[in-house]
Amino acid sequence: MQRKGIANLPIHGGHPPRWLFKRMVKLSGAIVEVILEEYGVHEFLERISNPYWFQCFSCVIGFDWHSSGTTTTTCGALRASLNAQDHGIVVLGGKGANSRKTPSQIEKKGEFFNLEDKKIDELVRTSKLTAKIDNSCIQDYYTLYQHNFILTEKGDWAVIQQGMDTNTKYARRYHWMSDDLDSYLEDSHSAISCDIKRDSTLNMASKESKEAQKISVDLICDNPDHLKRYFKRRDPHQTLLSDFGAQPMFTMPAHHPVLDMDLSDREFQVLKNAWEIQPENYEELILLNGIGPKKIRALALISDLIFGEKASWEDPVKYSFAHGGKDGFPYPVDREVYDHSIETVKDALYKAKVDDKNKYDAIKRLNVYMNQ
């Protein structure tokens, strides 16, 4: 399984005009129909899970290059243009409250596609895991507010989701695909792209965090009551070592129960509830109700404090798109992959069953995109 990439986009308000969105639905559907016929469903999943291709596709059907609304509108257009009966592929979920309907939608469409119950349960779990990982395990300051689950009649899938940094008003988009699924929690992405790389980003989905994952489970299964002493200050005015400028992550002997964060009694009750369930592995742990970013971070800190097992604090992002940068950083553009991405859109566009004006306008937008 590969996470295909991440893109950073500024938050823009408003909605596309109705007349434009109708055209986007028609054009996106026509292009995808050609791709499905010429290249097959698997190729479409490969393309849509590539952030560069996704951006190209969005521009061709009529949306801005540099806007957070690209994700919302493009996925919305695909959701409206594709249907299970005619195409054998659907786009589920969406923005805000619609994203939380994804599990029930997967169950409904899975039954329509005649998938086995075990497979449907696996798909629901995948939807929840991909969202939990990008929202809670990778703490990059982006909070998810959109989750799109693309499902085929064979049970293959892709996930496109987006988070927002409320301070900078920028969005980050995450792409996943079902190919070669081995683990969700061991650097499962092949390329991640954005302009910003943050310091001290907790990444509990990294191979470097594997031991911290195991210890987090052990800490819960061994009754979390004993963890309270690592957080509570005896005096609310007590000074912590971190108050003197220590880094957020530091290793200390176990007889100094000091951490630069705290958990409330209610939050500890969540850990207690998890102990009663006795999760077998880290995936089971993070999927439990109430196990969010703060509890995941707390367990990671204790893993280092007590056992000296550090989690990864590297932002899992690179500086250029999956194709590389035109300046050769961090690696040269792969012309073959680059050209293939463009050609799949261009070829589908020429063959798409739309009127000449819409096709001409779309070709112009494609040329503008290629020259950026």
Coordinates of N, CA and C in Angstrom, one line a residue, residues 6-111:
I6 N 1.2 14.3 -0.8 CA 0.5 15.4 -0.1 C 0.8 16.7 -0.8
A7 N -0.2 17.6 -0.8 CA -0.1 18.9 -1.5 C -0.6 19.9 -0.5
N8 N 0.1 21.1 -0.5 CA -0.3 22.2 0.4 C -1.1 23.2 -0.5
L9 N -2.2 23.6 0.0 CA -3.1 24.5 -0.7 C -3.7 25.6 0.2
P10 N -3.8 26.9 -0.2 CA -4.4 27.9 0.7 C -5.9 27.7 0.7
I11 N -6.5 28.1 1.9 CA -7.9 28.0 2.0 C -8.6 29.2 1.3
H12 N -9.5 28.9 0.4 CA -10.2 29.9 -0.3 C -11.7 29.7 0.0
G13 N -12.4 30.7 0.4 CA -13.8 30.6 0.7 C -14.7 30.6 -0.5
G14 N -16.0 30.4 -0.3 CA -17.0 30.5 -1.4 C -17.2 29.1 -2.1
H15 N -18.0 29.1 -3.1 CA -18.4 27.9 -3.9 C -18.3 28.2 -5.3
P16 N -18.0 27.2 -6.2 CA -18.0 27.4 -7.6 C -19.4 27.7 -8.1
P17 N -19.6 28.6 -9.0 CA -21.0 28.8 -9.5 C -21.6 27.6 -10.1
R18 N -22.9 27.5 -9.9 CA -23.7 26.3 -10.3 C -23.4 25.9 -11.8
W19 N -23.3 26.9 -12.7 CA -23.1 26.6 -14.1 C -21.8 26.0 -14.3
L20 N -20.7 26.4 -13.5 CA -19.4 25.8 -13.7 C -19.4 24.4 -13.1
F21 N -20.0 24.2 -12.0 CA -19.9 22.9 -11.4 C -20.6 21.9 -12.3
K22 N -21.7 22.3 -12.9 CA -22.4 21.3 -13.8 C -21.5 20.9 -15.0
R23 N -20.8 21.9 -15.5 CA -19.8 21.5 -16.6 C -18.7 20.6 -16.1
M24 N -18.2 20.9 -14.8 CA -17.2 20.1 -14.2 C -17.7 18.6 -14.1
V25 N -18.9 18.5 -13.7 CA -19.5 17.1 -13.5 C -19.5 16.4 -14.8
K26 N -20.0 17.1 -15.9 CA -20.1 16.5 -17.2 C -18.7 16.2 -17.8
L27 N -17.7 17.1 -17.7 CA -16.4 16.9 -18.2 C -15.6 15.8 -17.5
S28 N -15.7 15.9 -16.1 CA -15.0 14.9 -15.3 C -15.5 13.5 -15.6
G29 N -16.8 13.3 -15.7 CA -17.4 12.0 -16.0 C -17.0 11.5 -17.4
A30 N -16.9 12.4 -18.4 CA -16.6 12.0 -19.7 C -15.1 11.6 -19.8
I31 N -14.2 12.3 -19.1 CA -12.8 11.9 -19.1 C -12.6 10.6 -18.4
V32 N -13.2 10.4 -17.2 CA -13.0 9.2 -16.5 C -13.6 8.0 -17.2
E33 N -14.7 8.2 -17.9 CA -15.2 7.1 -18.7 C -14.2 6.6 -19.8
V34 N -13.5 7.5 -20.4 CA -12.5 7.1 -21.4 C -11.3 6.4 -20.7
I35 N -10.9 6.9 -19.5 CA -9.8 6.3 -18.8 C -10.2 4.8 -18.4
L36 N -11.4 4.7 -17.9 CA -11.8 3.4 -17.5 C -11.9 2.4 -18.7
E37 N -12.3 2.9 -19.8 CA -12.4 2.1 -21.0 C -11.0 1.8 -21.6
E38 N -10.2 2.8 -21.7 CA -8.9 2.6 -22.4 C -7.8 2.0 -21.5
Y39 N -7.8 2.4 -20.2 CA -6.7 2.0 -19.3 C -7.2 1.1 -18.2
G40 N -8.5 1.1 -17.8 CA -9.0 0.2 -16.8 C -9.1 0.9 -15.4
V41 N -9.8 0.3 -14.5 CA -10.1 0.9 -13.2 C -8.8 1.0 -12.4
H42 N -7.9 0.1 -12.5 CA -6.7 0.1 -11.7 C -5.9 1.4 -12.1
E43 N -5.8 1.6 -13.4 CA -5.0 2.8 -13.8 C -5.7 4.1 -13.3
F44 N -7.0 4.1 -13.2 CA -7.7 5.3 -12.7 C -7.3 5.5 -11.2
L45 N -7.3 4.4 -10.4 CA -6.9 4.6 -9.0 C -5.5 5.0 -8.9
E46 N -4.6 4.5 -9.8 CA -3.2 4.9 -9.7 C -3.1 6.4 -10.0
R47 N -3.8 6.9 -11.0 CA -3.8 8.3 -11.4 C -4.4 9.2 -10.3
I48 N -5.6 8.9 -9.8 CA -6.2 9.7 -8.8 C -5.5 9.8 -7.5
S49 N -4.7 8.7 -7.2 CA -4.0 8.7 -5.9 C -2.6 9.4 -6.1
N50 N -2.3 9.9 -7.2 CA -1.1 10.7 -7.5 C -1.5 12.2 -7.4
P51 N -0.9 13.0 -6.5 CA -1.3 14.4 -6.3 C -1.1 15.2 -7.5
Y52 N 0.0 14.9 -8.3 CA 0.2 15.7 -9.4 C -0.9 15.5 -10.5
W53 N -1.2 14.3 -10.8 CA -2.2 14.0 -11.7 C -3.6 14.5 -11.3
F54 N -3.8 14.4 -10.0 CA -5.1 14.9 -9.4 C -5.2 16.4 -9.7
Q55 N -4.1 17.1 -9.5 CA -4.1 18.6 -9.7 C -4.3 18.9 -11.2
C56 N -3.6 18.2 -12.0 CA -3.8 18.3 -13.5 C -5.3 18.1 -13.9
F57 N -5.8 17.0 -13.4 CA -7.2 16.7 -13.7 C -8.2 17.8 -13.2
S58 N -7.9 18.3 -12.0 CA -8.7 19.4 -11.5 C -8.7 20.7 -12.4
C59 N -7.5 21.0 -12.8 CA -7.4 22.2 -13.7 C -8.1 22.0 -15.0
V60 N -7.9 20.8 -15.6 CA -8.6 20.5 -16.9 C -10.1 20.6 -16.8
I61 N -10.7 20.1 -15.7 CA -12.1 20.2 -15.7 C -12.6 21.6 -15.2
G62 N -11.7 22.5 -14.9 CA -12.1 23.9 -14.7 C -11.9 24.5 -13.4
F63 N -11.0 23.9 -12.5 CA -10.8 24.5 -11.2 C -9.4 25.1 -11.1
D64 N -9.3 26.0 -10.1 CA -8.0 26.7 -9.9 C -6.9 25.7 -9.6
W65 N -5.6 26.1 -9.9 CA -4.5 25.3 -9.6 C -4.1 25.4 -8.1
H66 N -4.3 26.6 -7.5 CA -3.7 26.8 -6.2 C -4.9 27.2 -5.2
S67 N -5.7 26.2 -4.8 CA -6.7 26.4 -3.9 C -7.1 25.2 -3.2
S68 N -7.5 25.3 -1.9 CA -8.0 24.2 -1.2 C -9.3 23.6 -1.7
G69 N -10.1 24.5 -2.3 CA -11.3 24.0 -2.9 C -11.2 23.0 -4.0
T70 N -10.0 22.9 -4.6 CA -9.7 21.9 -5.6 C -10.2 20.5 -5.2
T71 N -9.8 20.2 -4.0 CA -10.1 18.8 -3.5 C -11.6 18.6 -3.3
T72 N -12.3 19.6 -2.7 CA -13.7 19.5 -2.4 C -14.5 19.4 -3.7
T73 N -14.2 20.4 -4.7 CA -15.0 20.5 -5.9 C -14.7 19.3 -6.8
T74 N -13.4 18.9 -7.0 CA -13.1 17.8 -7.9 C -13.7 16.5 -7.4
C75 N -13.5 16.2 -6.1 CA -14.1 15.0 -5.6 C -15.7 15.1 -5.7
G76 N -16.2 16.2 -5.5 CA -17.7 16.4 -5.6 C -18.1 16.2 -7.0
A77 N -17.4 16.6 -8.0 CA -17.8 16.4 -9.4 C -17.7 14.9 -9.7
L78 N -16.6 14.3 -9.2 CA -16.5 12.8 -9.5 C -17.6 12.1 -8.8
R79 N -18.0 12.5 -7.6 CA -19.0 11.8 -6.9 C -20.4 11.9 -7.6
A80 N -20.6 13.1 -8.3 CA -21.8 13.3 -9.0 C -21.8 12.6 -10.4
S81 N -20.7 12.4 -11.0 CA -20.6 11.9 -12.3 C -20.5 10.4 -12.4
L82 N -19.9 9.7 -11.3 CA -19.7 8.3 -11.4 C -20.8 7.6 -10.6
N83 N -21.2 6.4 -11.0 CA -22.2 5.6 -10.3 C -21.8 4.2 -10.4
A84 N -22.3 3.4 -9.4 CA -21.9 2.0 -9.2 C -22.3 1.2 -10.4
Q85 N -23.5 1.4 -10.9 CA -24.1 0.5 -11.9 C -23.4 0.7 -13.2
D86 N -23.2 1.9 -13.7 CA -22.6 2.2 -15.0 C -21.1 2.1 -15.0
H87 N -20.4 2.5 -13.9 CA -19.0 2.6 -14.0 C -18.3 1.6 -13.1
G88 N -19.0 1.0 -12.2 CA -18.3 0.0 -11.3 C -17.3 0.7 -10.3
I89 N -17.6 2.0 -10.1 CA -16.7 2.7 -9.2 C -17.5 3.9 -8.6
V90 N -17.3 4.2 -7.3 CA -18.0 5.3 -6.7 C -17.1 6.1 -5.8
V91 N -17.5 7.3 -5.5 CA -16.8 8.2 -4.6 C -17.7 8.4 -3.4
L92 N -17.2 8.0 -2.2 CA -18.0 8.1 -1.0 C -17.4 9.1 -0.1
G93 N -18.2 9.5 1.0 CA -17.7 10.4 2.0 C -17.8 11.8 1.5
G94 N -16.9 12.7 1.9 CA -17.0 14.1 1.5 C -16.4 15.0 2.6
K95 N -17.0 16.2 2.7 CA -16.5 17.2 3.6 C -17.4 17.3 4.8
G96 N -16.7 17.5 6.0 CA -17.5 17.7 7.2 C -18.3 16.5 7.6
A97 N -19.6 16.8 7.8 CA -20.5 15.7 8.3 C -20.6 14.6 7.3
N98 N -20.4 14.9 6.0 CA -20.5 13.8 5.0 C -19.4 12.8 5.2
S99 N -18.2 13.3 5.7 CA -17.1 12.4 5.8 C -17.4 11.3 6.9
R100 N -18.2 11.6 7.9 CA -18.5 10.7 8.9 C -19.6 9.6 8.4
K101 N -20.1 9.8 7.3 CA -21.1 8.9 6.7 C -20.4 7.8 5.9
T102 N -19.1 7.9 5.7 CA -18.3 7.0 4.9 C -18.5 5.5 5.2
P103 N -18.4 5.1 6.5 CA -18.5 3.7 6.8 C -19.8 3.1 6.4
S104 N -20.9 3.8 6.7 CA -22.2 3.3 6.3 C -22.4 3.3 4.8
Q105 N -21.8 4.2 4.1 CA -21.8 4.2 2.6 C -21.0 3.1 2.0
I106 N -19.9 2.8 2.7 CA -19.1 1.6 2.2 C -19.9 0.3 2.4
E107 N -20.6 0.2 3.5 CA -21.4 -1.0 3.7 C -22.5 -1.1 2.7
K108 N -23.1 0.0 2.3 CA -24.2 -0.1 1.4 C -23.7 -0.4 0.0
K109 N -22.6 0.3 -0.5 CA -22.1 0.0 -1.8 C -21.4 -1.3 -1.9
G110 N -20.8 -1.8 -0.8 CA -20.2 -3.1 -0.7 C -21.2 -4.2 -1.0
E111 N -22.4 -4.0 -0.4 CA -23.5 -5.0 -0.6 C -23.9 -4.9 -2.1

